[in-house]
XYZ file of C-alpha atoms in Angstrom:
147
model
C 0.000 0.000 0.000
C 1.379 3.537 -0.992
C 0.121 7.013 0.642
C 0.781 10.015 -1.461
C -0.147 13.564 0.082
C -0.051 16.692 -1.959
C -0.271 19.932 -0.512
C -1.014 22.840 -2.996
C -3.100 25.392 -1.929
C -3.673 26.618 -5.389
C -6.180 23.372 -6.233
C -9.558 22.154 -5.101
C -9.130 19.731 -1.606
C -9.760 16.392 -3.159
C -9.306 12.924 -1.651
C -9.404 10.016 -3.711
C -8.264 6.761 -2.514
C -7.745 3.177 -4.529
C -8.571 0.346 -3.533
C -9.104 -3.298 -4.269
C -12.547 -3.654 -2.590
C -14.313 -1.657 0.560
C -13.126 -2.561 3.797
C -13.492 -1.022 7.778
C -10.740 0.767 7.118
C -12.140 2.488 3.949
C -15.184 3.065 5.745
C -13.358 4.879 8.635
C -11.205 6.846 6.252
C -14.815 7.980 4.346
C -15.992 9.090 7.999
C -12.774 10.417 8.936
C -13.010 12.794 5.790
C -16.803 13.646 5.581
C -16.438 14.315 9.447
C -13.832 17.054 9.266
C -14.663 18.332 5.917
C -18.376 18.912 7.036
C -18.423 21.076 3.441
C -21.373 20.967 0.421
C -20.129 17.626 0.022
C -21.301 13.993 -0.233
C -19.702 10.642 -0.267
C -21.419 9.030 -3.540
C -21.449 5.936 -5.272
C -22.891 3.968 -8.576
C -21.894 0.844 -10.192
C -18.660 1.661 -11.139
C -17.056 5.110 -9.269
C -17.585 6.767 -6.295
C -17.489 10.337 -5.951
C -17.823 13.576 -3.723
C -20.857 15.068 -4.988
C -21.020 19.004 -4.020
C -24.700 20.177 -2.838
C -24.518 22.333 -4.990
C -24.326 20.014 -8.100
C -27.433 18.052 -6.290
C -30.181 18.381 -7.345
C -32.882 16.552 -5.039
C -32.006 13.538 -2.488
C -34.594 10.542 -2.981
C -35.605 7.464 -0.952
C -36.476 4.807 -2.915
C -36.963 1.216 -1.804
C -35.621 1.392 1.247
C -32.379 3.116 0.104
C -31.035 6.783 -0.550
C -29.976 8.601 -3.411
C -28.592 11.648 -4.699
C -29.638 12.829 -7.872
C -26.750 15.071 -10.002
C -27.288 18.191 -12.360
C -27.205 15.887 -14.904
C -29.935 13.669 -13.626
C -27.582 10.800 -13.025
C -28.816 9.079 -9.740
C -26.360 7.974 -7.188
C -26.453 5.996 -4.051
C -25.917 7.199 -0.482
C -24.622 5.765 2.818
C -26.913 8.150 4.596
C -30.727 8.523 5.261
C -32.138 11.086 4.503
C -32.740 12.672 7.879
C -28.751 12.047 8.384
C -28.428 14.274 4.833
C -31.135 16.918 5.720
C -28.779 17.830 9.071
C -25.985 18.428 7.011
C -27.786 20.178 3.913
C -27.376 24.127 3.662
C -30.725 26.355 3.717
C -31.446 26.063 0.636
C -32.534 22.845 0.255
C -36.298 22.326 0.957
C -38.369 19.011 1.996
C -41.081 18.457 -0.851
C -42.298 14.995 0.036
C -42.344 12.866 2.665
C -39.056 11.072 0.700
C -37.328 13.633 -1.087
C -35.631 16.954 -0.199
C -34.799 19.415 -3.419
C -32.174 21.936 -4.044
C -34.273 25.247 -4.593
C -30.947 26.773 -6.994
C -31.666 23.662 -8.926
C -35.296 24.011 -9.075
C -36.759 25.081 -12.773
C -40.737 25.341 -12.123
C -43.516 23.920 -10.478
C -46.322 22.090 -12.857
C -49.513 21.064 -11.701
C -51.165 18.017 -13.102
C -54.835 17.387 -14.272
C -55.069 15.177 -11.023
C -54.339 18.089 -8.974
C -50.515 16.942 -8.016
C -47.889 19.052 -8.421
C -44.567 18.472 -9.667
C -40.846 19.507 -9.038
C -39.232 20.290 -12.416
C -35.357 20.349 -12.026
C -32.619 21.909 -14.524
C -31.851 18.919 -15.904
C -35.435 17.702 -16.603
C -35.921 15.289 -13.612
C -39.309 15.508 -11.931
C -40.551 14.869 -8.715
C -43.909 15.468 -6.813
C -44.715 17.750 -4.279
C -46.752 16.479 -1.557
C -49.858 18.694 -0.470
C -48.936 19.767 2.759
C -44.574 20.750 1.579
C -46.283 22.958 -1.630
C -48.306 24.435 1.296
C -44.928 25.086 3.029
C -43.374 26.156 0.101
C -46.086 28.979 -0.578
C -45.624 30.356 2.858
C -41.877 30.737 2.561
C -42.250 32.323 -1.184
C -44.719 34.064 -1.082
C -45.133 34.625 3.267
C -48.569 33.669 3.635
């Protein structure tokens, strides 16, 4: 095993570390760094890669089936260690609960549509959509528009 550290304060703090499969030790070195960053960043991961996703480059984190993800600018989706109540402590103010499983970035948001049904969705920059729950859209009103 090799450990290289580069110190240039001209460049982005980055941390990348390979390895030949997860272990406890990459797991404490991942806490280790998303502990004393506590930045807009996230731990990522999809089938191939993981990353450090900015939340600012998020746009919405999603529960589905049990599990977490974090949805990218691009609309790529990618999966999370955390829950989501674990994310929503860390996220900065302008992220904003719009159902009960999913928390959006308001920079990222495009629009709000409403449906023939009555349901209104979440349009994001990147064309992803989500729906807003009744009672978050209510919430969501009262902090645009302070009613």
């Amino acid at each position: 095993m090799k450990f290289n550290l580069i110190i240039d304060k001209s460049r982005d703090e980055e941390i990348t570390a390979t390895v030949h499969s997860r272990s406890s030790l990459t797991d404490r070195i991942e806490a280790l760094v998303m502990q004393s960053s506590k930045t807009d960043r996230i731990p990522v991961f999809s089938e191939d890669e993981m990353k450090i996703l900015s939340f600012s480059e998020t746009e919405c984190f999603i529960t589905e089936g049990g599990k977490t993800f974090a949805v990218d600018s691009s609309g790529k989706k990618y999966r999370t260690k955390m829950r989501l109540y674990e994310i929503e402590e860390i996220l900065p103010s302008y992220f904003i609960r719009i159902n009960k499983s999913a928390v959006a970035n308001e920079k990222r948001l495009e629009r709000f549509s409403a449906n023939f049904s009555g349901a209104v969705d979440a349009i994001f920059k990147s064309g992803c959509k989500e729906y807003v729950s009744r009672r978050c859209f209510a919430e969501i009103k009262r902090r645009y528009l302070g009613k």
